[in-house]
PDB file of C-alpha atoms in Angstrom:
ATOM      1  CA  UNK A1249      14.621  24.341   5.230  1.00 32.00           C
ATOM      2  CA  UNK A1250      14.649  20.642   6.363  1.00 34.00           C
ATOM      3  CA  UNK A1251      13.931  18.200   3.372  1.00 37.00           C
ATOM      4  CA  UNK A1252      11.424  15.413   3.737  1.00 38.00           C
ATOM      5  CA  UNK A1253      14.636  13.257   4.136  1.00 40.00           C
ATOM      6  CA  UNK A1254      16.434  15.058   7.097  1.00 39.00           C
ATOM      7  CA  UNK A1255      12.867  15.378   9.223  1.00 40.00           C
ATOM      8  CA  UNK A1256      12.725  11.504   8.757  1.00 41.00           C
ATOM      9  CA  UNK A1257      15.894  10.894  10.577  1.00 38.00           C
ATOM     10  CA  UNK A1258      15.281  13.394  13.113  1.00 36.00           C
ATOM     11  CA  UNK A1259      11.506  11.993  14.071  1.00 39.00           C
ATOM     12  CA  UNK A1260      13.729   9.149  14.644  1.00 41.00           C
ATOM     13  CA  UNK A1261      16.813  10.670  16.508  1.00 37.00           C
ATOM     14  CA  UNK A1262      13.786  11.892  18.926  1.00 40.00           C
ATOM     15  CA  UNK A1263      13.221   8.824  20.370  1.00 44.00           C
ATOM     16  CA  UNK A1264      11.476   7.142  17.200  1.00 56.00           C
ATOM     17  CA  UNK A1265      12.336   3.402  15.915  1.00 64.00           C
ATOM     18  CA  UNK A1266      15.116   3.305  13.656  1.00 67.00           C
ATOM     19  CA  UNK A1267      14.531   1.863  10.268  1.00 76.00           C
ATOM     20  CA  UNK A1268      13.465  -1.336   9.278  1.00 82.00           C
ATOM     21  CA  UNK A1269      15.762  -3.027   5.975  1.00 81.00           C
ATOM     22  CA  UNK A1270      13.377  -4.083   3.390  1.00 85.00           C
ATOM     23  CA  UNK A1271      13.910  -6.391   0.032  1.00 82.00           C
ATOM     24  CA  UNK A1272      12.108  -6.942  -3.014  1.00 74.00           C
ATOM     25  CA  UNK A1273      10.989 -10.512  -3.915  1.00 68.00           C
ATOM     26  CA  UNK A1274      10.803 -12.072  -7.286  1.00 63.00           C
ATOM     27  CA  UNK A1275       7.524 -10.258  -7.969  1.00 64.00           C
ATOM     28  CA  UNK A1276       8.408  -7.118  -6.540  1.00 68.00           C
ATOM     29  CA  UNK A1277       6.611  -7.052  -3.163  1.00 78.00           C
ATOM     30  CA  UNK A1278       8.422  -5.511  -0.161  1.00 84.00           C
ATOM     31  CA  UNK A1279       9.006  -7.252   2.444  1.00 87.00           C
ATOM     32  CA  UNK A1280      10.338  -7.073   6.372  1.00 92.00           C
ATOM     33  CA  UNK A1281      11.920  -9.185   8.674  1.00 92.00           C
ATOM     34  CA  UNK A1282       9.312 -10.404  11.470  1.00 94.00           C
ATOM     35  CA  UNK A1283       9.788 -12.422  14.645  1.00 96.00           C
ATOM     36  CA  UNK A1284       6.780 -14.716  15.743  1.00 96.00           C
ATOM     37  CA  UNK A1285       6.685 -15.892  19.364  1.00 96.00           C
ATOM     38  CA  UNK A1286      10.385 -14.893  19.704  1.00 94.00           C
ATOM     39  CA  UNK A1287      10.917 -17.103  17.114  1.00 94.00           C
ATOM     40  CA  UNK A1288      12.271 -15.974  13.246  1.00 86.00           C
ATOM     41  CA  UNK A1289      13.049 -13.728  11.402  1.00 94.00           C
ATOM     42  CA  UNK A1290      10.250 -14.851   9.239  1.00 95.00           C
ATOM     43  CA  UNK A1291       9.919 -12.782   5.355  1.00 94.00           C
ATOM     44  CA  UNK A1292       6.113 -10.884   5.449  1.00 93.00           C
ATOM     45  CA  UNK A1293       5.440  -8.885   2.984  1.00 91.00           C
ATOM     46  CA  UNK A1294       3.814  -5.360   3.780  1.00 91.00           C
ATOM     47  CA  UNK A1295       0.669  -5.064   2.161  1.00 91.00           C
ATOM     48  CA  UNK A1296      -1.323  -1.530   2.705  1.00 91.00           C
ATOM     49  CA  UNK A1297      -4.409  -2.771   0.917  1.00 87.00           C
ATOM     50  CA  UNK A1298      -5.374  -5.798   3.437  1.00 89.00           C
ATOM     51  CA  UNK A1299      -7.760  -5.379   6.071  1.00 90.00           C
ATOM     52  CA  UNK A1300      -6.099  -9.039   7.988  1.00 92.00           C
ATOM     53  CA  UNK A1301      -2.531 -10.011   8.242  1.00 94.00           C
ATOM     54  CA  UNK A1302      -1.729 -13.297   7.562  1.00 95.00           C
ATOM     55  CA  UNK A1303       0.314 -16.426   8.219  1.00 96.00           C
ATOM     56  CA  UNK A1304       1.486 -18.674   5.692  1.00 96.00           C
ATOM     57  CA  UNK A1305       0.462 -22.482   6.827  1.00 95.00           C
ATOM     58  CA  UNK A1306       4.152 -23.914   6.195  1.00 96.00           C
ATOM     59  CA  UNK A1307       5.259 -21.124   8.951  1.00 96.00           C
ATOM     60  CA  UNK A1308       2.400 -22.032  11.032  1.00 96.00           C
ATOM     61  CA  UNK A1309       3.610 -25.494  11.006  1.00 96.00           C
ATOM     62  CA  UNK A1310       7.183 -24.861  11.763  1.00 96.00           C
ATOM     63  CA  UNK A1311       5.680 -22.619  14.804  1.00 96.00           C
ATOM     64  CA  UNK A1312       3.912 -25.751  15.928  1.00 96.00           C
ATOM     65  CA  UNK A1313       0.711 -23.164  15.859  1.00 96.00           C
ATOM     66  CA  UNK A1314      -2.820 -25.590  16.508  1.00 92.00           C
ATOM     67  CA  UNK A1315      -5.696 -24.445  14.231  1.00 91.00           C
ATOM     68  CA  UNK A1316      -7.429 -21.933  16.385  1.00 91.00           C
ATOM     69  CA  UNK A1317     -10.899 -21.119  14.526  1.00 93.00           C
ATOM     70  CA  UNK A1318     -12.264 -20.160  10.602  1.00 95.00           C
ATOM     71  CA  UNK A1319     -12.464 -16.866   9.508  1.00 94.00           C
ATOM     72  CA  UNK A1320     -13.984 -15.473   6.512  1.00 91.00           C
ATOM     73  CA  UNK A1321     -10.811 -13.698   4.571  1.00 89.00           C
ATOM     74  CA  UNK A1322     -11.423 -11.325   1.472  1.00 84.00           C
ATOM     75  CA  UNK A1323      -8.833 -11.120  -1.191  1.00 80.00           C
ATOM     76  CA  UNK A1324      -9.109  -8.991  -4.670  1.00 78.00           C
ATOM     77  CA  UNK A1325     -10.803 -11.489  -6.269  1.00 76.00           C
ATOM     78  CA  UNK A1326     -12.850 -13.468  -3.839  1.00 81.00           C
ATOM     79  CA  UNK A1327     -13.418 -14.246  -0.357  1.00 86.00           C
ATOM     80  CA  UNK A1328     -12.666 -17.733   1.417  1.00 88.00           C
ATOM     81  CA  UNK A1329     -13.097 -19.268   4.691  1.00 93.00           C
ATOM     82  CA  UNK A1330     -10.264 -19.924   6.534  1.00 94.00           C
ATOM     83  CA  UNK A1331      -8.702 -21.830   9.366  1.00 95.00           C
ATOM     84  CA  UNK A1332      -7.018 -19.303  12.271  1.00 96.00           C
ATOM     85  CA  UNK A1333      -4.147 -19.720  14.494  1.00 97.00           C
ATOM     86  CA  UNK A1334      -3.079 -18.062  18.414  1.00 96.00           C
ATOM     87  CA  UNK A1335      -0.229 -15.856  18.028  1.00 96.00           C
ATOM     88  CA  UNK A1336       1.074 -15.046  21.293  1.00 96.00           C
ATOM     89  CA  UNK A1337       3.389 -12.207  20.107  1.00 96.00           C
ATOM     90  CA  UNK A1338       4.235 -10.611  16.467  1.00 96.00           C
ATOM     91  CA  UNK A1339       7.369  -8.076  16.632  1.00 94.00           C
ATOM     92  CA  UNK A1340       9.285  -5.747  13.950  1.00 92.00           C
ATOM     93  CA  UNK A1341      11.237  -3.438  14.250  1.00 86.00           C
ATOM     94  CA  UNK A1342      10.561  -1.425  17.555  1.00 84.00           C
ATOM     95  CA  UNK A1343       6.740  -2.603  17.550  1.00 88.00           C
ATOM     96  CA  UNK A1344       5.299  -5.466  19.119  1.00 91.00           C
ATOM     97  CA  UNK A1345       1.564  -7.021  18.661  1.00 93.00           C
ATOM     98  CA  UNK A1346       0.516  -9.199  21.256  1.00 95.00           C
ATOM     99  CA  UNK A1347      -2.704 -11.892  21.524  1.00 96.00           C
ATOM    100  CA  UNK A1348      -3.025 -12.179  17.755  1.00 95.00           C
ATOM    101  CA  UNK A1349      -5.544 -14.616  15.747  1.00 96.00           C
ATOM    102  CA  UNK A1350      -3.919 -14.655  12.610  1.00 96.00           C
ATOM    103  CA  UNK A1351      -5.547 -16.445   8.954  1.00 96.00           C
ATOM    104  CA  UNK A1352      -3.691 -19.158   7.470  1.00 96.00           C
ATOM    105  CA  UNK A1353      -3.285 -19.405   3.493  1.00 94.00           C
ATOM    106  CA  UNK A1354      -1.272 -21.933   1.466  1.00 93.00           C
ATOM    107  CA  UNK A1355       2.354 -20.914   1.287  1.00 92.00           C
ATOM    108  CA  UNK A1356       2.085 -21.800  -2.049  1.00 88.00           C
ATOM    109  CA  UNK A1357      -0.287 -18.551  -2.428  1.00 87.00           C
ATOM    110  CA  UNK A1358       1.507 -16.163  -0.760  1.00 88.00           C
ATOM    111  CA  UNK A1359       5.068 -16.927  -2.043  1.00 85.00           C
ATOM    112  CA  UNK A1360       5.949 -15.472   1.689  1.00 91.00           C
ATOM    113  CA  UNK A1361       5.526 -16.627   5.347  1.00 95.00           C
ATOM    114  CA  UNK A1362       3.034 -14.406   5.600  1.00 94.00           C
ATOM    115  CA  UNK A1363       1.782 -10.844   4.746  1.00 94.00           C
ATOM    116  CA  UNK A1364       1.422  -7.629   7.234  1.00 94.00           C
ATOM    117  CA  UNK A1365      -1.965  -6.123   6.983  1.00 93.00           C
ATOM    118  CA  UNK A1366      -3.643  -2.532   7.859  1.00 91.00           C
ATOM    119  CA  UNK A1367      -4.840  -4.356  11.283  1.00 92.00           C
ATOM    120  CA  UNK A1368      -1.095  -3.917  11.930  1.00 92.00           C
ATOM    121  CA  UNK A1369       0.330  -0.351  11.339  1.00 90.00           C
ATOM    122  CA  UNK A1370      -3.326   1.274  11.781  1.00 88.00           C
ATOM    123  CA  UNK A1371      -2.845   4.776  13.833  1.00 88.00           C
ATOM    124  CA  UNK A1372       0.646   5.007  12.951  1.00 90.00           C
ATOM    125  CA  UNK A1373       2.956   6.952  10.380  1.00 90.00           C
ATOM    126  CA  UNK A1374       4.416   4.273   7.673  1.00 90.00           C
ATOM    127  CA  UNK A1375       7.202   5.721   5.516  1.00 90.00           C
ATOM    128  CA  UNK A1376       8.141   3.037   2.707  1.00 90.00           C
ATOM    129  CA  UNK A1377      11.486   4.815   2.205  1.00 89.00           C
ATOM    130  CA  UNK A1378      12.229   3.368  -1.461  1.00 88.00           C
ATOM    131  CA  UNK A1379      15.614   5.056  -1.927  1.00 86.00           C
ATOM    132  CA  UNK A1380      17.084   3.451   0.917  1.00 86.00           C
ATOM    133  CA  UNK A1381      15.338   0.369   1.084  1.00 88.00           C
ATOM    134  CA  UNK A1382      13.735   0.230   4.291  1.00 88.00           C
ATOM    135  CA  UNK A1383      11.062   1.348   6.459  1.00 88.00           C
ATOM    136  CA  UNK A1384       9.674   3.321   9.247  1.00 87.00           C
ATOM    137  CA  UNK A1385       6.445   2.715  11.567  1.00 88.00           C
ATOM    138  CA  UNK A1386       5.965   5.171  13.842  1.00 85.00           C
ATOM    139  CA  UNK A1387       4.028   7.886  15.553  1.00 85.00           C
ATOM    140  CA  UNK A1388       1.936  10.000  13.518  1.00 86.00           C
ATOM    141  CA  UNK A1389       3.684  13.234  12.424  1.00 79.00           C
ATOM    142  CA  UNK A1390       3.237  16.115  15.103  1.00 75.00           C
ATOM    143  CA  UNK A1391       1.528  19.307  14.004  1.00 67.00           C
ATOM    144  CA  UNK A1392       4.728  21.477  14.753  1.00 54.00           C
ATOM    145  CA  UNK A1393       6.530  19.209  12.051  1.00 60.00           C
ATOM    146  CA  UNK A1394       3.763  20.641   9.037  1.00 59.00           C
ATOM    147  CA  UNK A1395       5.541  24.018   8.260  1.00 54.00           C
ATOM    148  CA  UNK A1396       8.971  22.197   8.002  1.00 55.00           C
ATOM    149  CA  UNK A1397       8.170  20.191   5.077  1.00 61.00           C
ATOM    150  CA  UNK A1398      10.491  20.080   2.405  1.00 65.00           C
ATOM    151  CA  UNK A1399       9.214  21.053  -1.556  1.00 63.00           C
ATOM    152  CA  UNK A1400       9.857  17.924  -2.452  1.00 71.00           C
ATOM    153  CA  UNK A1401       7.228  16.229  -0.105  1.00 79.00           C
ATOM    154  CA  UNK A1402       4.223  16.411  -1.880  1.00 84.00           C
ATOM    155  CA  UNK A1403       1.377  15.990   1.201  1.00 86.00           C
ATOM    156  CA  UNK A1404      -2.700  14.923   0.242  1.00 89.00           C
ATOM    157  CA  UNK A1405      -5.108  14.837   2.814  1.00 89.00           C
ATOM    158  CA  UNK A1406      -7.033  11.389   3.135  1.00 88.00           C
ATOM    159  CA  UNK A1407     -10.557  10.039   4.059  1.00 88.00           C
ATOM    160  CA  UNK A1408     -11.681   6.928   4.773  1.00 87.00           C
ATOM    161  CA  UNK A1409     -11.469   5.283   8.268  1.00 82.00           C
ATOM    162  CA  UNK A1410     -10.607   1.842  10.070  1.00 80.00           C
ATOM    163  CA  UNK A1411      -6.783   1.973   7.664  1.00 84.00           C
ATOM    164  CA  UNK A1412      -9.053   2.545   4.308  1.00 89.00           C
ATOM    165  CA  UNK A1413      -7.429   5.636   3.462  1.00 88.00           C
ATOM    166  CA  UNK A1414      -7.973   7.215  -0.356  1.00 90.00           C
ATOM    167  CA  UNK A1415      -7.203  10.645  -1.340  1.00 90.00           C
ATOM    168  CA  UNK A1416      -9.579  12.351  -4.079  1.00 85.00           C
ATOM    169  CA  UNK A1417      -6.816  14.590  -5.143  1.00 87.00           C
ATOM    170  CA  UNK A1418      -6.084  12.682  -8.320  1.00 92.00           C
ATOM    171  CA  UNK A1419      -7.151  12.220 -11.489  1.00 94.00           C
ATOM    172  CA  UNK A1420      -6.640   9.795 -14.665  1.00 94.00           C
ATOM    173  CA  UNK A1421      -6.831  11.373 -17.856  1.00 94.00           C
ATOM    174  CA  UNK A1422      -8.544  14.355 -16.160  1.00 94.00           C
ATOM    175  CA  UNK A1423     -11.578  12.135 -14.988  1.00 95.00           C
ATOM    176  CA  UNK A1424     -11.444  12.902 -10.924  1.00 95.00           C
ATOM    177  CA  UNK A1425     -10.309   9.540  -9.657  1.00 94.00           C
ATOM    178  CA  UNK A1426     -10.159   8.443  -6.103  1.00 93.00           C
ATOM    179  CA  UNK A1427      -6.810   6.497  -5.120  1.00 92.00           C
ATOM    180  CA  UNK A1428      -5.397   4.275  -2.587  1.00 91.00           C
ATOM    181  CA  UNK A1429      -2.103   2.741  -1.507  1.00 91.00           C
ATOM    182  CA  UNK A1430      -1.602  -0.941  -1.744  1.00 90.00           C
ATOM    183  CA  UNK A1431       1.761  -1.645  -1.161  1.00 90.00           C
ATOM    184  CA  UNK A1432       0.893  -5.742  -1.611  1.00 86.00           C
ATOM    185  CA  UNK A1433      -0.162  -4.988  -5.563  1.00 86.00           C
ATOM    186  CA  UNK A1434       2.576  -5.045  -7.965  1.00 86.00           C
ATOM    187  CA  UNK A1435       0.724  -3.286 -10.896  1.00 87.00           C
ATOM    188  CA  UNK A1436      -1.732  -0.314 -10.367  1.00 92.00           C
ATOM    189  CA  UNK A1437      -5.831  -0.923 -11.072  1.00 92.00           C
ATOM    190  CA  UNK A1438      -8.635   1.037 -11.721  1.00 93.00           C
ATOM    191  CA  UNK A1439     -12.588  -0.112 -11.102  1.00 93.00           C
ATOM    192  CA  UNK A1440     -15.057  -0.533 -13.786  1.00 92.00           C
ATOM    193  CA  UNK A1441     -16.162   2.574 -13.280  1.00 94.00           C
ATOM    194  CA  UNK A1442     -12.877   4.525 -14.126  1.00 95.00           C
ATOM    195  CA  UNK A1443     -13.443   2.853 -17.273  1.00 93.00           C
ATOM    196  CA  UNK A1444     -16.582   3.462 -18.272  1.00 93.00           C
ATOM    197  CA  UNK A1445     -16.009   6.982 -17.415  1.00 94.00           C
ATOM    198  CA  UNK A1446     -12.197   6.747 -19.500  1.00 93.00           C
ATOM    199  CA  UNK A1447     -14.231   5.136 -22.707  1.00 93.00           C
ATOM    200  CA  UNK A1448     -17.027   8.078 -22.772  1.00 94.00           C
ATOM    201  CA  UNK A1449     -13.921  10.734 -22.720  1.00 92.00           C
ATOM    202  CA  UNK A1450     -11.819   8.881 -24.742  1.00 90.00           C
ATOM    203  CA  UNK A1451     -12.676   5.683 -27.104  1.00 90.00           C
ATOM    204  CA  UNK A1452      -9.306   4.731 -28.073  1.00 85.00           C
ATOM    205  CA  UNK A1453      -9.133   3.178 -24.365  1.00 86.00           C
ATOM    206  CA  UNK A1454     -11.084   0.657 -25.197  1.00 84.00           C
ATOM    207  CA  UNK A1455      -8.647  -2.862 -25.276  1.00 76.00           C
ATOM    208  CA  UNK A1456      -8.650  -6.078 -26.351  1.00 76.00           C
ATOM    209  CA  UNK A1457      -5.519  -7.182 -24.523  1.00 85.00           C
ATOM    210  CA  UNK A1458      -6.594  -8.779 -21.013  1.00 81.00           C
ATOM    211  CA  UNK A1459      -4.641 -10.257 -18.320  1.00 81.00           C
ATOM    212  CA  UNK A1460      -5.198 -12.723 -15.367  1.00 80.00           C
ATOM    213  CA  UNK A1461      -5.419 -10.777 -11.734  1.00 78.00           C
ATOM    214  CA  UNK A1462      -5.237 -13.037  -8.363  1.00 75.00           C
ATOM    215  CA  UNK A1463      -4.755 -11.937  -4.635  1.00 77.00           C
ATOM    216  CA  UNK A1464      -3.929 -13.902  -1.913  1.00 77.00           C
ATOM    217  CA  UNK A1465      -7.100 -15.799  -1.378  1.00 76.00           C
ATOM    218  CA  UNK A1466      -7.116 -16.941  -4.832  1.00 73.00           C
ATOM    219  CA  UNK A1467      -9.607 -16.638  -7.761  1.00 73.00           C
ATOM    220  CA  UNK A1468      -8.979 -15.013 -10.761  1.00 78.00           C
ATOM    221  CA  UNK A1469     -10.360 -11.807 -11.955  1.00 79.00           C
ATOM    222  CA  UNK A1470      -9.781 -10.429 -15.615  1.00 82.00           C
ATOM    223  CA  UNK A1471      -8.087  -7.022 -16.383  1.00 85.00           C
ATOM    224  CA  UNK A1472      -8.498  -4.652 -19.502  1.00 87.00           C
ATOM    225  CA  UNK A1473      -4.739  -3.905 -20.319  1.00 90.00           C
ATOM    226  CA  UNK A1474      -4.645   0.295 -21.278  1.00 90.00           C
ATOM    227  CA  UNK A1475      -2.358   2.865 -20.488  1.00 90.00           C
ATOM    228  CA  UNK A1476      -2.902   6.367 -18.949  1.00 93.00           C
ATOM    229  CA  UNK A1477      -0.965   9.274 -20.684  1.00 93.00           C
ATOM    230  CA  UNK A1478      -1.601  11.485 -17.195  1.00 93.00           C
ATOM    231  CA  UNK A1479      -1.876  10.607 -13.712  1.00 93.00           C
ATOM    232  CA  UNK A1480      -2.259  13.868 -11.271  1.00 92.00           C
ATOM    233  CA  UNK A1481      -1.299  12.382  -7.402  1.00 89.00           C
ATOM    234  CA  UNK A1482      -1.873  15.961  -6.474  1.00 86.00           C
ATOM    235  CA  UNK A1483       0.893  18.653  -8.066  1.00 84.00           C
ATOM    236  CA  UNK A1484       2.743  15.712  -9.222  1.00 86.00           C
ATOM    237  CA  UNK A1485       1.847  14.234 -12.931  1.00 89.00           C
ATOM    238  CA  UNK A1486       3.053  10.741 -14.166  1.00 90.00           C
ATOM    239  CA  UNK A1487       2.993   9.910 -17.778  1.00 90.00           C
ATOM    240  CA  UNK A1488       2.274   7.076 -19.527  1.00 90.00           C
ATOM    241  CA  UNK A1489       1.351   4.896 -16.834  1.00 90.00           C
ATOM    242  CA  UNK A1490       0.715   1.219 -17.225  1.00 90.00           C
ATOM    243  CA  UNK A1491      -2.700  -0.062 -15.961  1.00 92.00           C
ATOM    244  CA  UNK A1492      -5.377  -2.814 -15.395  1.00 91.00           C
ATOM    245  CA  UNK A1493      -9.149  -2.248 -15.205  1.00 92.00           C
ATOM    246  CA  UNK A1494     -11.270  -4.874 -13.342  1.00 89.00           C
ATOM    247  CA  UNK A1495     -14.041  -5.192 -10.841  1.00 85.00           C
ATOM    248  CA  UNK A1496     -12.175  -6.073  -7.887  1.00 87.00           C
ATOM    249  CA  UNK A1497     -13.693  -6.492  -4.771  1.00 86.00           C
ATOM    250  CA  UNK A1498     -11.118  -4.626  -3.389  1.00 87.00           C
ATOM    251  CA  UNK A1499     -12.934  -1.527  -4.748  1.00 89.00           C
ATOM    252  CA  UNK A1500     -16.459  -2.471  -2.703  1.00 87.00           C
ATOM    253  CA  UNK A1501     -14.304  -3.649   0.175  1.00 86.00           C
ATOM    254  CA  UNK A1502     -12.647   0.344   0.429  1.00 87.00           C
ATOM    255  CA  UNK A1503     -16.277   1.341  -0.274  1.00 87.00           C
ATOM    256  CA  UNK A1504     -15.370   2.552  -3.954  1.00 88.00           C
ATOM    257  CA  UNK A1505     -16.967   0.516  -6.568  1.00 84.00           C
ATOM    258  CA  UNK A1506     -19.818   3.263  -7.428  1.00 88.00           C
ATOM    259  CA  UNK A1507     -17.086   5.850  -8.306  1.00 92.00           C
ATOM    260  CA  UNK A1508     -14.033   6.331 -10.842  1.00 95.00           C
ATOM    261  CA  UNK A1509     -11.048   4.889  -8.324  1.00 94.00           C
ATOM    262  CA  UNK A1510      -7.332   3.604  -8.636  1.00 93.00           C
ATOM    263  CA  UNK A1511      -5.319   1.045  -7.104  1.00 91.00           C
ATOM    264  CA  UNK A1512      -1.937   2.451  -6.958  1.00 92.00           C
ATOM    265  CA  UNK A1513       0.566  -0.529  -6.746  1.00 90.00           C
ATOM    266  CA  UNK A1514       4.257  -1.022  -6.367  1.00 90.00           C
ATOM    267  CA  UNK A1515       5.159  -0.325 -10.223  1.00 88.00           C
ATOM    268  CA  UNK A1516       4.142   3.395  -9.521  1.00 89.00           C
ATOM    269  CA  UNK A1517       5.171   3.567  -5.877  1.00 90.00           C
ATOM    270  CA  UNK A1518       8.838   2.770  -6.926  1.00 88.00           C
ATOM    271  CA  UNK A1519       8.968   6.088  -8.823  1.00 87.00           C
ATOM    272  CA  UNK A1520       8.943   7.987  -5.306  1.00 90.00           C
ATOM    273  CA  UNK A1521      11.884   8.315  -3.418  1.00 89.00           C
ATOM    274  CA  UNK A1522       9.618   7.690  -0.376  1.00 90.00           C
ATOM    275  CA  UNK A1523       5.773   7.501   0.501  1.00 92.00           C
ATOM    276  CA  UNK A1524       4.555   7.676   3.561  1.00 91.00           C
ATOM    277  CA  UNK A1525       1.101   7.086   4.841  1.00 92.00           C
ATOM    278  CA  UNK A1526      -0.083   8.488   8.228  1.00 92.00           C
ATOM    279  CA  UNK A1527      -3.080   6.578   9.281  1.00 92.00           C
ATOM    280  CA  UNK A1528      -3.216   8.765  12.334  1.00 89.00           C
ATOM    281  CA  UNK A1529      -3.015  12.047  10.744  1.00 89.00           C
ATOM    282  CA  UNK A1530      -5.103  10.954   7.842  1.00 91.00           C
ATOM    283  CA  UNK A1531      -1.551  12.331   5.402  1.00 90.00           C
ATOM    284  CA  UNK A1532      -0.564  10.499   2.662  1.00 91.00           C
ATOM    285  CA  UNK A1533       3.235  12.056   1.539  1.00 90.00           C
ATOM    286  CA  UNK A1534       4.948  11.811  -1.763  1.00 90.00           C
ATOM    287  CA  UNK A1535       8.710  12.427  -1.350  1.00 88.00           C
ATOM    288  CA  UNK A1536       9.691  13.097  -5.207  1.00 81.00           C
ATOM    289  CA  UNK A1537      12.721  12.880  -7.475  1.00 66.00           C
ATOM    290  CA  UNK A1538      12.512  16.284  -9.607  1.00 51.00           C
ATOM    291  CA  UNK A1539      14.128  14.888 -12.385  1.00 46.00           C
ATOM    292  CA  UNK A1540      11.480  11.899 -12.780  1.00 53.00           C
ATOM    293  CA  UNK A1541       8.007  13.867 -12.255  1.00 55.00           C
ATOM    294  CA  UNK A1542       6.443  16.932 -13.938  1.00 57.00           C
ATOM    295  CA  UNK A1543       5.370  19.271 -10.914  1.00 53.00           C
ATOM    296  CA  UNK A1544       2.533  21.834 -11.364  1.00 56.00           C
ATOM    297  CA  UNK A1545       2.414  25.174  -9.641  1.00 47.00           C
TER     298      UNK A1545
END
């Protein structure tokens, strides 16, 4: 049978892109090389939880890019208005975007020259292949592919539309919890109402120890510091898992806030040998590592 692995590299030996090299910056965030108008490579980060990509203003400047517009830009925290700039042409890897009006945020903020958003790899298959340190956008997997899957690949079906795809095949403590992928978080989140609903199971989740949460628009938002002993992502459980509670406006933004939900960010991603997320297929895929998960029949 082919593992989750092997039908990667074939997809690509059929034509597909080859891989893109990724690296980790100081705070964990993966990030690609991308060329702007022929000009780079320039270091985005790729961040499944933003609706925009964005430009950082020092690489706007060294583009020579003219302010183009404003733009109101949500973050996690809060939303700003923001100056826009004409991008003729955005390219990585294999894909190209052309005819781009792209939000500009301090440099400063983004530590990055500039972040790759949903409005990017929408319709596509994204594999963030963590073992090898690269990725893969491409076409979403055919149907002839689905009985091939390897034991290891752990597949949930999503909902959600417009790149705000959540599965509901998860839970937190055994509350039902609704999750997404944002590959631009470096710790995992949960709403105000996964609390609440954590608290009335369980009152030795209540915490005292807070910490300070900002996005790339800026603001700060305050977390409840806790710790889940179980996380179901389908068949596979994680233990003791690290994790903030706030109300985000990321949650209303994914329509979420009125239900138990999770952020799932890069410190639980990295456990996976890969994850992909078909926005086309409406798949997310969790290649594991049998000797770092607990798998259920």
């Amino acid at each position: 049978m082919m593992t989750g692995k092997w039908m990667m590299l074939r997809a690509e030996g059929l034509g597909g892109p080859a891989p893109i090299a990724t690296t980790n910056d100081d705070a964990g965030h993966l990030s690609i090389a991308v060329a702007i108008n022929g000009r780079g490579p320039f270091r985005f980060v790729v961040d499944t939880g933003a609706d925009r990509s964005v430009l950082a203003d020092a690489t706007a400047e060294t583009l020579g890019l003219r302010p183009a517009g404003v733009v109101d830009l949500a973050g996690i925290a809060r939303t700003v208005r923001t100056g826009t700039v004409d991008v003729a042409s955005l390219s990585f890897g294999t894909m190209t975007r052309r005819n781009l009006s792209l939000p500009v945020l301090p440099r400063s903020q983004l530590v990055a020259d500039g972040y790759l958003g949903i409005d990017m790899l929408d319709d596509n298959r994204v594999v963030l292949d963590f073992a090898h340190h690269r990725l893969v956008v491409t076409d979403p997997l055919p149907s002839y592919l689905n009985g091939y899957l390897s034991p290891e690949l752990i597949v949930l079906h999503g909902q959600g539309s417009g790149g705000h795809l959540h599965t509901a095949k998860c839970s937190a403590d055994r509350i039902l919890t609704r999750a997404f992928i944002d590959t631009g978080a470096e710790s995992s989140m949960g709403n105000e109402a996964l609390y609440r609903a954590l608290l009335a199971s369980d009152p030795s989740h209540a915490s005292t120890r807070t910490m300070g949460l900002t996005g790339l628009t800026g603001g700060i938002a305050i977390g409840h510091l806790t710790s889940l002993r179980e996380v179901r992502i389908g068949r596979v459980i994680l233990t003791d898992c690290p994790i903030a509670i706030a109300d985000l406006q990321v949650f209303d933004i994914w329509g979420l806030n009125d239900r138990p939900a999770l952020l799932v960010g890069m410190n639980w991603l990295r456990q996976f040998k890969s994850v992909e997320i078909d926005y086309g297929r409406k798949d997310l895929r969790f290649e594991i590592g049998r000797t770092r998960f607990d798998i259920t029949a």
